[in-house]
PDB file of C-alpha atoms and ligand atoms in Angstrom:
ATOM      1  CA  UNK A  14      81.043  31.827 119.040  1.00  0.00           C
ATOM      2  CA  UNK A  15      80.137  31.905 122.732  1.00  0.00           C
ATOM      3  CA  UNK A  16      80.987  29.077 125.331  1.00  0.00           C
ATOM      4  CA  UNK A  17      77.856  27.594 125.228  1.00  0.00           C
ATOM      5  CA  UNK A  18      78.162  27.068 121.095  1.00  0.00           C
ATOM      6  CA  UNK A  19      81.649  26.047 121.685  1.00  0.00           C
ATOM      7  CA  UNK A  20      80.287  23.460 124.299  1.00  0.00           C
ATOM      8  CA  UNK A  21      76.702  22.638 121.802  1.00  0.00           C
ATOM      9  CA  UNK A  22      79.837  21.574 119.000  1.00  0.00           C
ATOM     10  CA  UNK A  23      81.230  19.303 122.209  1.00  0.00           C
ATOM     11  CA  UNK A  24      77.702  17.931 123.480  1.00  0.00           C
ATOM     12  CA  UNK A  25      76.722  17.286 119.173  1.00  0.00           C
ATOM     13  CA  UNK A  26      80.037  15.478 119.154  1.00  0.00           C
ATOM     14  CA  UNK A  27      79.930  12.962 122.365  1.00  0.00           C
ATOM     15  CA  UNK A  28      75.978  12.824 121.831  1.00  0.00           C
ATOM     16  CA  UNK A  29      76.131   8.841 123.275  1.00  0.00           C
ATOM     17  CA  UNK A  30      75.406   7.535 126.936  1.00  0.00           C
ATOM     18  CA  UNK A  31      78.475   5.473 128.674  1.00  0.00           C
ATOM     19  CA  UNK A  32      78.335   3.366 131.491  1.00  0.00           C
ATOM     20  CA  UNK A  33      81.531   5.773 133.109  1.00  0.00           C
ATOM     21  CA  UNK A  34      78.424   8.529 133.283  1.00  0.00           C
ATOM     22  CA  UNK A  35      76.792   6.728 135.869  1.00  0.00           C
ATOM     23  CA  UNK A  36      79.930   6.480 137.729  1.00  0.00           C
ATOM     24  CA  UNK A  37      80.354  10.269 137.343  1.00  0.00           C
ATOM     25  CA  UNK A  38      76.887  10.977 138.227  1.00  0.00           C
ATOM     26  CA  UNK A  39      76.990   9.167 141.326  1.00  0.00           C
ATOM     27  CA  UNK A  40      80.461  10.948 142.003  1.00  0.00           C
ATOM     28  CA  UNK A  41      79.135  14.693 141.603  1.00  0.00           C
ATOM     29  CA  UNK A  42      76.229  13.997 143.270  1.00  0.00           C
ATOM     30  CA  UNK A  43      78.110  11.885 146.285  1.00  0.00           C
ATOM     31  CA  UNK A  44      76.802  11.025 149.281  1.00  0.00           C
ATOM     32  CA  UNK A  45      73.235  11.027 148.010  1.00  0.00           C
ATOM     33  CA  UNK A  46      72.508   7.155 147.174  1.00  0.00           C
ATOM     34  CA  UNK A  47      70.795   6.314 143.737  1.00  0.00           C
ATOM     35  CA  UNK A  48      67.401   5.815 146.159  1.00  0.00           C
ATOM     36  CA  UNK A  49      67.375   9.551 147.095  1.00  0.00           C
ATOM     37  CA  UNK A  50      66.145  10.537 143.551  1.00  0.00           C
ATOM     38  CA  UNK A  51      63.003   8.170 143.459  1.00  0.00           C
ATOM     39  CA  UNK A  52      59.495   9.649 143.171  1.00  0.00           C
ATOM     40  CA  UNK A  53      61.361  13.178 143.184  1.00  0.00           C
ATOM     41  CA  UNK A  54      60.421  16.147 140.615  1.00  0.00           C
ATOM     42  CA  UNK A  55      63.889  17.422 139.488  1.00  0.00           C
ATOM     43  CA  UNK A  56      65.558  20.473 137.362  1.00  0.00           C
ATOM     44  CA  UNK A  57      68.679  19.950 135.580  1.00  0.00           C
ATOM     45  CA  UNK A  58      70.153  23.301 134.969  1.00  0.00           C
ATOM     46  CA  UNK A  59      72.398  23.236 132.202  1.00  0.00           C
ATOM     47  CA  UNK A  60      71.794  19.822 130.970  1.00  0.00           C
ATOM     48  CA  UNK A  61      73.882  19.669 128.030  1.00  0.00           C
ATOM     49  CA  UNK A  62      73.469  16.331 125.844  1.00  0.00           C
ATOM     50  CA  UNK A  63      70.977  15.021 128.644  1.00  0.00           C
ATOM     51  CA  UNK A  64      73.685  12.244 130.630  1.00  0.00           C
ATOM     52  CA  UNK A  65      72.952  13.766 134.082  1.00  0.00           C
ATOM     53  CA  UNK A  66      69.265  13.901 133.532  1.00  0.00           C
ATOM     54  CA  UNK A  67      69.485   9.826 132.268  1.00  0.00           C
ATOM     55  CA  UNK A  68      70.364   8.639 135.969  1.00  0.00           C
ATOM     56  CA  UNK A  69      67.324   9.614 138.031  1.00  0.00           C
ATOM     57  CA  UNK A  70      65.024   8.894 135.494  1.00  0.00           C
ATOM     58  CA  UNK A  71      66.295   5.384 135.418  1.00  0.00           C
ATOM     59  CA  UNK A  72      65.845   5.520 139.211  1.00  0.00           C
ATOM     60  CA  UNK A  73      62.730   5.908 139.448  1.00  0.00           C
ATOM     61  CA  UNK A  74      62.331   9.923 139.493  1.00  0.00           C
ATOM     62  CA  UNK A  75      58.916  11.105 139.187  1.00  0.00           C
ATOM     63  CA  UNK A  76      59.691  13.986 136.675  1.00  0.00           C
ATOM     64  CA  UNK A  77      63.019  15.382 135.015  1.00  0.00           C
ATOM     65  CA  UNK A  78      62.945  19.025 133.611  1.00  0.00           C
ATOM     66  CA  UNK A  79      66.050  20.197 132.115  1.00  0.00           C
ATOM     67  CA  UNK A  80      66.978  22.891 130.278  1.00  0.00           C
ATOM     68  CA  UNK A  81      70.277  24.577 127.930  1.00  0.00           C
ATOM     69  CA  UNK A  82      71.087  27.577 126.584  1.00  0.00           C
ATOM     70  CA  UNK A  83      72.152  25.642 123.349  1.00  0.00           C
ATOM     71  CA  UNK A  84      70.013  24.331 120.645  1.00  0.00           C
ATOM     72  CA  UNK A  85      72.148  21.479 119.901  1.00  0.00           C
ATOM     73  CA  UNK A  86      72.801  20.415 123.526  1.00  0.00           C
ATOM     74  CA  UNK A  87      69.109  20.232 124.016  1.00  0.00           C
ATOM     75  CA  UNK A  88      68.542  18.549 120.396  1.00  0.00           C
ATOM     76  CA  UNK A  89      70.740  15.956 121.813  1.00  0.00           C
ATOM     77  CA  UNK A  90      69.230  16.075 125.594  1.00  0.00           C
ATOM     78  CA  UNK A  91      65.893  15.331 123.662  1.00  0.00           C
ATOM     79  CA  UNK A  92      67.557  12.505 121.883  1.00  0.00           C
ATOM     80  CA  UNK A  93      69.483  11.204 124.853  1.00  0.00           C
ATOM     81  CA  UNK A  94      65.730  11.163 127.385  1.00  0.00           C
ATOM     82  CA  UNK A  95      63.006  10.031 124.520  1.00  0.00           C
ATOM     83  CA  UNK A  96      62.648   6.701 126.225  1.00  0.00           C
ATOM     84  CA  UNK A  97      61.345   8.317 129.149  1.00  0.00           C
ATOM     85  CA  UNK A  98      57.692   9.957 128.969  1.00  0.00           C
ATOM     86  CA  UNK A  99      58.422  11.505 132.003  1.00  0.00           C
ATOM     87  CA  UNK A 100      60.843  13.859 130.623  1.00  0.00           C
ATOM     88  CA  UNK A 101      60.775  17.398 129.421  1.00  0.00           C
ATOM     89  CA  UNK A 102      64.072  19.433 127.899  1.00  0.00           C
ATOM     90  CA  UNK A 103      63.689  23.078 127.328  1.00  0.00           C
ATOM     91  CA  UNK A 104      65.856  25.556 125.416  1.00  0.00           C
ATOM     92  CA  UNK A 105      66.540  28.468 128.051  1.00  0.00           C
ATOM     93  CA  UNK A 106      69.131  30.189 129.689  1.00  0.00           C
ATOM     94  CA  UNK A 107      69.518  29.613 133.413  1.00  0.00           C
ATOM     95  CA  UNK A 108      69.708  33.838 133.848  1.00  0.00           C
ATOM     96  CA  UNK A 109      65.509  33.903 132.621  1.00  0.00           C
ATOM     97  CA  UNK A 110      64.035  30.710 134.159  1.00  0.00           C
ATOM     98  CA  UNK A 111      60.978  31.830 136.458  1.00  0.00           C
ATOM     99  CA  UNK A 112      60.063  28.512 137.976  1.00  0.00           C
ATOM    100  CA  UNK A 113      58.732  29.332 141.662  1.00  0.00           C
ATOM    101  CA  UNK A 114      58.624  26.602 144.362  1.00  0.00           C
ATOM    102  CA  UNK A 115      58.080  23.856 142.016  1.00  0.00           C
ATOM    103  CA  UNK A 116      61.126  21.491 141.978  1.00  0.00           C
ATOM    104  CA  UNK A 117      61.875  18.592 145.011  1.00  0.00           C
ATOM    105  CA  UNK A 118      65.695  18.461 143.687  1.00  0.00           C
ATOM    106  CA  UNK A 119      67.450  21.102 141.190  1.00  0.00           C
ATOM    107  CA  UNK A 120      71.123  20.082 140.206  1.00  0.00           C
ATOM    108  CA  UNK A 121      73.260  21.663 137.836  1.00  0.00           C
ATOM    109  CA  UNK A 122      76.990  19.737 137.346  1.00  0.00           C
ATOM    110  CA  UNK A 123      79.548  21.746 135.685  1.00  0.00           C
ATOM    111  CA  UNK A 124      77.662  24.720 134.784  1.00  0.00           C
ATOM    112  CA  UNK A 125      77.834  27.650 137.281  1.00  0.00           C
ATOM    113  CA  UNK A 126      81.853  27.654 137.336  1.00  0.00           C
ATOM    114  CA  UNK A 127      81.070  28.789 133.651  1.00  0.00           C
ATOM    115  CA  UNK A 128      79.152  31.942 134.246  1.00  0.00           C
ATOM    116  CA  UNK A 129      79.491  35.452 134.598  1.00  0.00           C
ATOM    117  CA  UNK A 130      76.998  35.892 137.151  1.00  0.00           C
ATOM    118  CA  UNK A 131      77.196  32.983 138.768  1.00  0.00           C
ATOM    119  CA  UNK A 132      75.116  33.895 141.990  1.00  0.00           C
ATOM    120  CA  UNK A 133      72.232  35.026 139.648  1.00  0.00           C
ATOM    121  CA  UNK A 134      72.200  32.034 138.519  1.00  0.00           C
ATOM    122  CA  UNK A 135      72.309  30.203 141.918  1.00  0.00           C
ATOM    123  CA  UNK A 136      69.205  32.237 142.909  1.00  0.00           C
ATOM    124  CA  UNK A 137      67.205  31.525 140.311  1.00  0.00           C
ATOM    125  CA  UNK A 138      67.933  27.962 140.848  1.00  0.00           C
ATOM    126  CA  UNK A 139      67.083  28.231 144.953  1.00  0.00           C
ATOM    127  CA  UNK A 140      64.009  29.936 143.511  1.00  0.00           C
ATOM    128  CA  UNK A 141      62.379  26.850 141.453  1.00  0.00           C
ATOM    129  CA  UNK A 142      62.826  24.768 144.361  1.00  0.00           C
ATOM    130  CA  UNK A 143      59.937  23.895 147.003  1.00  0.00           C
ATOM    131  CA  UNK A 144      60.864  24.896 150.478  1.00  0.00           C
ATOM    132  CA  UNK A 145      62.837  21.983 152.107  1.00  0.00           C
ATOM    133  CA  UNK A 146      63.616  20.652 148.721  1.00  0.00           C
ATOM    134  CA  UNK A 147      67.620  19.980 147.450  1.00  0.00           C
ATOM    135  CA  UNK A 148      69.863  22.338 145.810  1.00  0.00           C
ATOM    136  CA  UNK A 149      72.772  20.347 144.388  1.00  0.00           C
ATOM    137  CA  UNK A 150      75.778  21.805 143.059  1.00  0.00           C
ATOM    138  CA  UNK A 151      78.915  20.605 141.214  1.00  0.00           C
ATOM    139  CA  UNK A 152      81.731  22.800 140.447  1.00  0.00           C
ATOM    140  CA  UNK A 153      85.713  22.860 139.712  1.00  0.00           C
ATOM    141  CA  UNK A 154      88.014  23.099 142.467  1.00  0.00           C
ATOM    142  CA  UNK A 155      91.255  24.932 143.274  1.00  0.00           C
ATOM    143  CA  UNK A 156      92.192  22.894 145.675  1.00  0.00           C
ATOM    144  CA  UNK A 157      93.147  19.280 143.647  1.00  0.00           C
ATOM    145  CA  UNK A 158      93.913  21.501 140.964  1.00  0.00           C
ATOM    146  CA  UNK A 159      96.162  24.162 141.495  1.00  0.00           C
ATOM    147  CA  UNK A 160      97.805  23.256 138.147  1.00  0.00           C
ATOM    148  CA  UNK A 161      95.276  24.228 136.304  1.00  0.00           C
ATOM    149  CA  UNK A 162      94.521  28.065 136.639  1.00  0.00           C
ATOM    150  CA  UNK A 163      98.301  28.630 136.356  1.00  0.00           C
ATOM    151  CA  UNK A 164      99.039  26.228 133.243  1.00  0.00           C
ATOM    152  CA  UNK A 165      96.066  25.739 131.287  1.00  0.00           C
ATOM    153  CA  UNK A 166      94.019  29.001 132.021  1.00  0.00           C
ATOM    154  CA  UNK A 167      96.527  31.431 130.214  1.00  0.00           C
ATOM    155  CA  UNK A 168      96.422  28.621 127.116  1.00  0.00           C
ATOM    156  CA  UNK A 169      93.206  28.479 127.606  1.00  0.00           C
ATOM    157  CA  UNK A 170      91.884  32.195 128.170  1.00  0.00           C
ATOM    158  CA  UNK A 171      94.554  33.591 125.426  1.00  0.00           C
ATOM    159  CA  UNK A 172      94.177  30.934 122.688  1.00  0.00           C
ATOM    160  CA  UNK A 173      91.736  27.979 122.530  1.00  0.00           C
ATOM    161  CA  UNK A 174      88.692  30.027 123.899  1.00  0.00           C
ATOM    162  CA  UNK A 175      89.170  32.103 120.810  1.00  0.00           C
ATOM    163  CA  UNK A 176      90.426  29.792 118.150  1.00  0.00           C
ATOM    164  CA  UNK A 177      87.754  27.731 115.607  1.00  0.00           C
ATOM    165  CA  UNK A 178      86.160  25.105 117.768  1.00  0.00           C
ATOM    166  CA  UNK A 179      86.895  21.870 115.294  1.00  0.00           C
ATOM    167  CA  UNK A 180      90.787  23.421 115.838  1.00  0.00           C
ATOM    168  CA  UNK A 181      90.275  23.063 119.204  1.00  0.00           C
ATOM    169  CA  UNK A 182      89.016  19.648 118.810  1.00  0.00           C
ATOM    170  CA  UNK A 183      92.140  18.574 117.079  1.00  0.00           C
ATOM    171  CA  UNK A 184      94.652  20.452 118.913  1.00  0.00           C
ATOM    172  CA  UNK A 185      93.104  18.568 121.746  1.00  0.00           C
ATOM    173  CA  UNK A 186      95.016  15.355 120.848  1.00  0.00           C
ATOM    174  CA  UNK A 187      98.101  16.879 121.396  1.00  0.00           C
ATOM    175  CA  UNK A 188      97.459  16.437 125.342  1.00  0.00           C
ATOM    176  CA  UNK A 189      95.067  13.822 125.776  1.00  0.00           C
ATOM    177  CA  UNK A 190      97.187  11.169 123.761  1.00  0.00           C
ATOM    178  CA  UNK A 191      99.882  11.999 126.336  1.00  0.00           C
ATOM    179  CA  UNK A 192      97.352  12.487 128.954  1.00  0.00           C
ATOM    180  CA  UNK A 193      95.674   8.732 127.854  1.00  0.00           C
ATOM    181  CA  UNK A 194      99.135   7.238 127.803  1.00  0.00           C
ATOM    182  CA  UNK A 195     100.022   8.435 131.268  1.00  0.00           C
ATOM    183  CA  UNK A 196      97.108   7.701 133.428  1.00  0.00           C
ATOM    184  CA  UNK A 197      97.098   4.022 131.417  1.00  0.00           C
ATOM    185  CA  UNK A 198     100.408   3.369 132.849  1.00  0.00           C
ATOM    186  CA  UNK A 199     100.194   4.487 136.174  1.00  0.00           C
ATOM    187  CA  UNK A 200      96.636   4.401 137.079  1.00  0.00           C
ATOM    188  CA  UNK A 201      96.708   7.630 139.118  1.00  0.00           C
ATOM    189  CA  UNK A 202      98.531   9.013 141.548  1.00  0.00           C
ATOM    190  CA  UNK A 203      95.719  11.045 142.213  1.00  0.00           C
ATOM    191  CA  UNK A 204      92.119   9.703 142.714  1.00  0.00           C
ATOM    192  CA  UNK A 205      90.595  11.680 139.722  1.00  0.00           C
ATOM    193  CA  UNK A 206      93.731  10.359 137.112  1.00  0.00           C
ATOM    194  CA  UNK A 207      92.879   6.941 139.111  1.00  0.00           C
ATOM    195  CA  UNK A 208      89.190   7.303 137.562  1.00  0.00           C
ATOM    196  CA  UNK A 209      90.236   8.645 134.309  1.00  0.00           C
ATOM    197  CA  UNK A 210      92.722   5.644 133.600  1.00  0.00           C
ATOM    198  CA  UNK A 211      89.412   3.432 133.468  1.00  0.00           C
ATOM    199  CA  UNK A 212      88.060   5.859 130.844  1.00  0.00           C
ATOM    200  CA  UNK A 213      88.029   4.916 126.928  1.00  0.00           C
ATOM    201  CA  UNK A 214      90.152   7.580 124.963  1.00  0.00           C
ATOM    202  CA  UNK A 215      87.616   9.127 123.109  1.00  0.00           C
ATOM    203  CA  UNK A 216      86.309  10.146 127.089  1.00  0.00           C
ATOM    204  CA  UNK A 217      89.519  11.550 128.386  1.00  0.00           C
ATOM    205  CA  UNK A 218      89.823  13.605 124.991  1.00  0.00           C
ATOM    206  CA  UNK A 219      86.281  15.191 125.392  1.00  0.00           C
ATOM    207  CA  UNK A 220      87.229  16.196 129.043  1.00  0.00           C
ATOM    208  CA  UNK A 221      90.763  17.681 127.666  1.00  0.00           C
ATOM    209  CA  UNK A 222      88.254  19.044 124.553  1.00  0.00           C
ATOM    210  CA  UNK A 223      85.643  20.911 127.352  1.00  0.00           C
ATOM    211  CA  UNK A 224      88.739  22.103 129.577  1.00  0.00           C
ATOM    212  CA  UNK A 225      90.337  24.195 126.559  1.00  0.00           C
ATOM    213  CA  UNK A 226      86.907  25.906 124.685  1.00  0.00           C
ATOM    214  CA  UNK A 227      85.068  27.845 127.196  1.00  0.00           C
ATOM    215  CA  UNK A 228      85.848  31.311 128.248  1.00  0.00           C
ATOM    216  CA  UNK A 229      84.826  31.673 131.450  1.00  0.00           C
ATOM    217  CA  UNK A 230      85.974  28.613 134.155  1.00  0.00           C
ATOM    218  CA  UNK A 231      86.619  29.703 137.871  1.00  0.00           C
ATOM    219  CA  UNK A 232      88.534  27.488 140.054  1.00  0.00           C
ATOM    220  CA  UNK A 233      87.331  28.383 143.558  1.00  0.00           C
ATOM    221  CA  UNK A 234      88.648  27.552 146.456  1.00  0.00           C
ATOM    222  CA  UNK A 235      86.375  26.401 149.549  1.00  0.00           C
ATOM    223  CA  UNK A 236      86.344  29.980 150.656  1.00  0.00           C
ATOM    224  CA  UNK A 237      84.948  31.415 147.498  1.00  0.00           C
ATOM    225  CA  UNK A 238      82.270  28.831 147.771  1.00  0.00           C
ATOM    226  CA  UNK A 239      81.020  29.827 151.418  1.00  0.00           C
ATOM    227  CA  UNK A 240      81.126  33.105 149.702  1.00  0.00           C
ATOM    228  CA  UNK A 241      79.215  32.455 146.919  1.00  0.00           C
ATOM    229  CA  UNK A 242      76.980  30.910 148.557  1.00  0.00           C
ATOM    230  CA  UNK A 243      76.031  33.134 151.451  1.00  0.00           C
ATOM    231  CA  UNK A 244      72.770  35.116 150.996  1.00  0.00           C
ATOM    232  CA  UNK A 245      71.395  32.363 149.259  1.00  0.00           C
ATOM    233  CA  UNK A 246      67.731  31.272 150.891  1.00  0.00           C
ATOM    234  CA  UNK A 247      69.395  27.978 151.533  1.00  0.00           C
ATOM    235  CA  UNK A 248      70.079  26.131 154.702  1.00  0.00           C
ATOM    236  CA  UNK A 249      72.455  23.254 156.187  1.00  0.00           C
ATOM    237  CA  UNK A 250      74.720  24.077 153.328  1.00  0.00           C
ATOM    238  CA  UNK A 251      77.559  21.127 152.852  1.00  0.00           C
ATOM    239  CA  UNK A 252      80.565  21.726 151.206  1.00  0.00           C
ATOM    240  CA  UNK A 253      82.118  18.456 150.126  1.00  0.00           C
ATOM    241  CA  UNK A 254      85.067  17.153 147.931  1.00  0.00           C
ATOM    242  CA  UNK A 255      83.395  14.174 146.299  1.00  0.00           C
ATOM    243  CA  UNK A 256      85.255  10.751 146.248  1.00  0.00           C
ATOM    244  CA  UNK A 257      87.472  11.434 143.396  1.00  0.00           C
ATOM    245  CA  UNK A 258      88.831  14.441 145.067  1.00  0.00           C
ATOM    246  CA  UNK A 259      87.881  16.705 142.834  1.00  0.00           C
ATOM    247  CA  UNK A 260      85.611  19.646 142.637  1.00  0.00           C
ATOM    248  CA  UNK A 261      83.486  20.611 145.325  1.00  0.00           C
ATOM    249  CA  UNK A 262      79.433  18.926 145.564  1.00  0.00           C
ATOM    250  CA  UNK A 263      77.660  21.235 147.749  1.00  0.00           C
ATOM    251  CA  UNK A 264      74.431  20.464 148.892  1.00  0.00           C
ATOM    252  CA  UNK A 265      71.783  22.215 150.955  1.00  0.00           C
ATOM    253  CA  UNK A 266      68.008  23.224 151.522  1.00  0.00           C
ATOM    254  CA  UNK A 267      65.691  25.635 150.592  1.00  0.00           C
ATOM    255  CA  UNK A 268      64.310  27.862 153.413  1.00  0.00           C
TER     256      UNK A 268
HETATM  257  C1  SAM B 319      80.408  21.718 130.837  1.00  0.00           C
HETATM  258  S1  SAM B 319      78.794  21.714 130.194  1.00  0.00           S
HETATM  259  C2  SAM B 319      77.970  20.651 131.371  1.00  0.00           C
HETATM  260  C3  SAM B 319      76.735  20.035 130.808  1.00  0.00           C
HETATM  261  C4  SAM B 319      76.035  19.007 131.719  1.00  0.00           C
HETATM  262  N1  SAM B 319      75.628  19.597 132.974  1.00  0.00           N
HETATM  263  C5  SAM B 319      76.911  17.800 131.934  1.00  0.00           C
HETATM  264  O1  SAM B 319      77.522  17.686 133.013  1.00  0.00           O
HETATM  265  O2  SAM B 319      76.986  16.978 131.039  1.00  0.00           O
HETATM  266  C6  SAM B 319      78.121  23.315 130.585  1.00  0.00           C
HETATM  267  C7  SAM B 319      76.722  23.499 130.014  1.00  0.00           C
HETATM  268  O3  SAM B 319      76.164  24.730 130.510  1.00  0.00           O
HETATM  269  C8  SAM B 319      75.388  25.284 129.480  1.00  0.00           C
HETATM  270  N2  SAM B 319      75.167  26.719 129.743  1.00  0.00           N
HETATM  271  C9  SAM B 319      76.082  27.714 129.706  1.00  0.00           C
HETATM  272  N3  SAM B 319      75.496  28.890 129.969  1.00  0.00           N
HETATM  273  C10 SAM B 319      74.190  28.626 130.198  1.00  0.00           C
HETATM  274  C11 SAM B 319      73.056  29.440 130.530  1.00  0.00           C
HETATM  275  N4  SAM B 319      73.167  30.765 130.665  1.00  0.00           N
HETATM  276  N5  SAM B 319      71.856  28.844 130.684  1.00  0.00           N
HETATM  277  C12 SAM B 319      71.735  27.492 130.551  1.00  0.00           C
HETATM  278  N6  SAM B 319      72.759  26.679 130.236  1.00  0.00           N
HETATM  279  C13 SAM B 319      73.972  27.242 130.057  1.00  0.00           C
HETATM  280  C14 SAM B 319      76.214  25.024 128.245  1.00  0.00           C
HETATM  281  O4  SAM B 319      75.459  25.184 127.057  1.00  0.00           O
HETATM  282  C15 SAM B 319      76.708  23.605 128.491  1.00  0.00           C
HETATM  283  O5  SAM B 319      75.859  22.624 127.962  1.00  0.00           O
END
């Protein structure tokens, strides 16, 4: 099963909206204000169940495409969006799309740390977008969480990438009870186990489900950003930890 099955069996699972995703939209996408997405024709690259794509549309966007490689992730993006008539959700991979100077605003949140070929990826993106229009990126971080690549990758790359997905699920309990219990009591000490203590359970065991079932999930550092972002046709590129302090936003321009 590849990652993006393993994450359609996450995105079938925790189909439903929740307030929090607002909160984490607006985080990811920090310092842009819920104003700068009104009248604007946006991509969503790697949408998954559709909770990114939710946000602008409420705000007033003037059109949301978005598009996953999984059939069940965009099932449930369909499902999630169908209020909106100004909504469209393709099944496509992000390595094929051939939109040309179309979009005001493309985003993709949690999707490019994922790949293989990440900067493909990246210039397809920069590639649907209008000149002058917003490339908006959210990815994992080293830096915040240097724990992870040296405890949970080996787990992660050896074992639960490769073990039965509903496994995965279960085994899952086994750190976010303990995770749950933790960040209930102390509410923190870092800002992003500060957020998570005002998340319901089933939440914080969906995030400790995603961390454990793809294959692929690059921590970079700030440098490997500038790299990987160099020779893009992009401009005033902004590198930023958002409030949480976690996981870099970056943000520029199309040339
Ligand atoms: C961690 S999820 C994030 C989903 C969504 N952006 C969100 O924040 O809710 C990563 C998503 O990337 C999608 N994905 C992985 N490879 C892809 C590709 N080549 N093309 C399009 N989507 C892809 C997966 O199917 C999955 O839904």
């Amino acid at each position: 099963m590849s990652s993006s099955e393993r994450f359609g069996y996450e995105w079938d699972t925790y189909s439903f909206m929740d307030e929090n995703y607002e909160k984490q939209f607006l985080n990811w996408t920090s310092p842009l204000p819920k104003s700068f997405f009104k009248d604007k024709f946006i991509l969503d690259a790697g949408c998954g169940m559709g909770r990114n794509s939710y946000w602008p549309l409420k705000w007033g966007a003037k059109e949301v495409v978005s598009f996953d490689l999984d059939e069940r992730s965009v099932n449930r993006a369909k499902e999630t969006l169908r209020e909106f008539k100004n909504s469209e959700v393709f099944l496509k991979s992000i390595y094929e799309i051939d939109w040309k100077d179309k979009f005001d605003v493309a985003f993709s949140i949690g999707v490019i740390h994922h790949l293989k070929d990440p900067k493909k990826a990246l210039q397809n993106i920069v590639n649907a977008l209008k000149k002058d229009g917003t490339l908006l990126i959210w990815v994992y971080s080293f830096e915040g969480n240097e724990w992870i690549p040296r405890y949970i990758d080996p787990i992660r790359k050896n074992i639960t990438s490769k073990l039965p997905v509903g496994l995965v699920h279960f085994l899952s309990y086994f750190c976010s009870v303990p995770l749950w219990t933790f960040v209930k009591i102390f509410r923190g000490p870092t800002g992003y186990l500060k957020q998570l203590s005002t998340f319901d359970f089933w939440h914080i065991h969906s995030i400790v489900f995603d961390q454990l079932i793809p294959d692929v999930a690059n921590y970079w550092s700030k440098k490997d950003i500038e790299k990987l972002f160099s020779g893009l046709n992009i401009k005033d590129v902004s590198i930023k930890m958002p409030p949480n302090g976690s996981g870099w936003t970056i943000i520029g321009y199309k040339k």
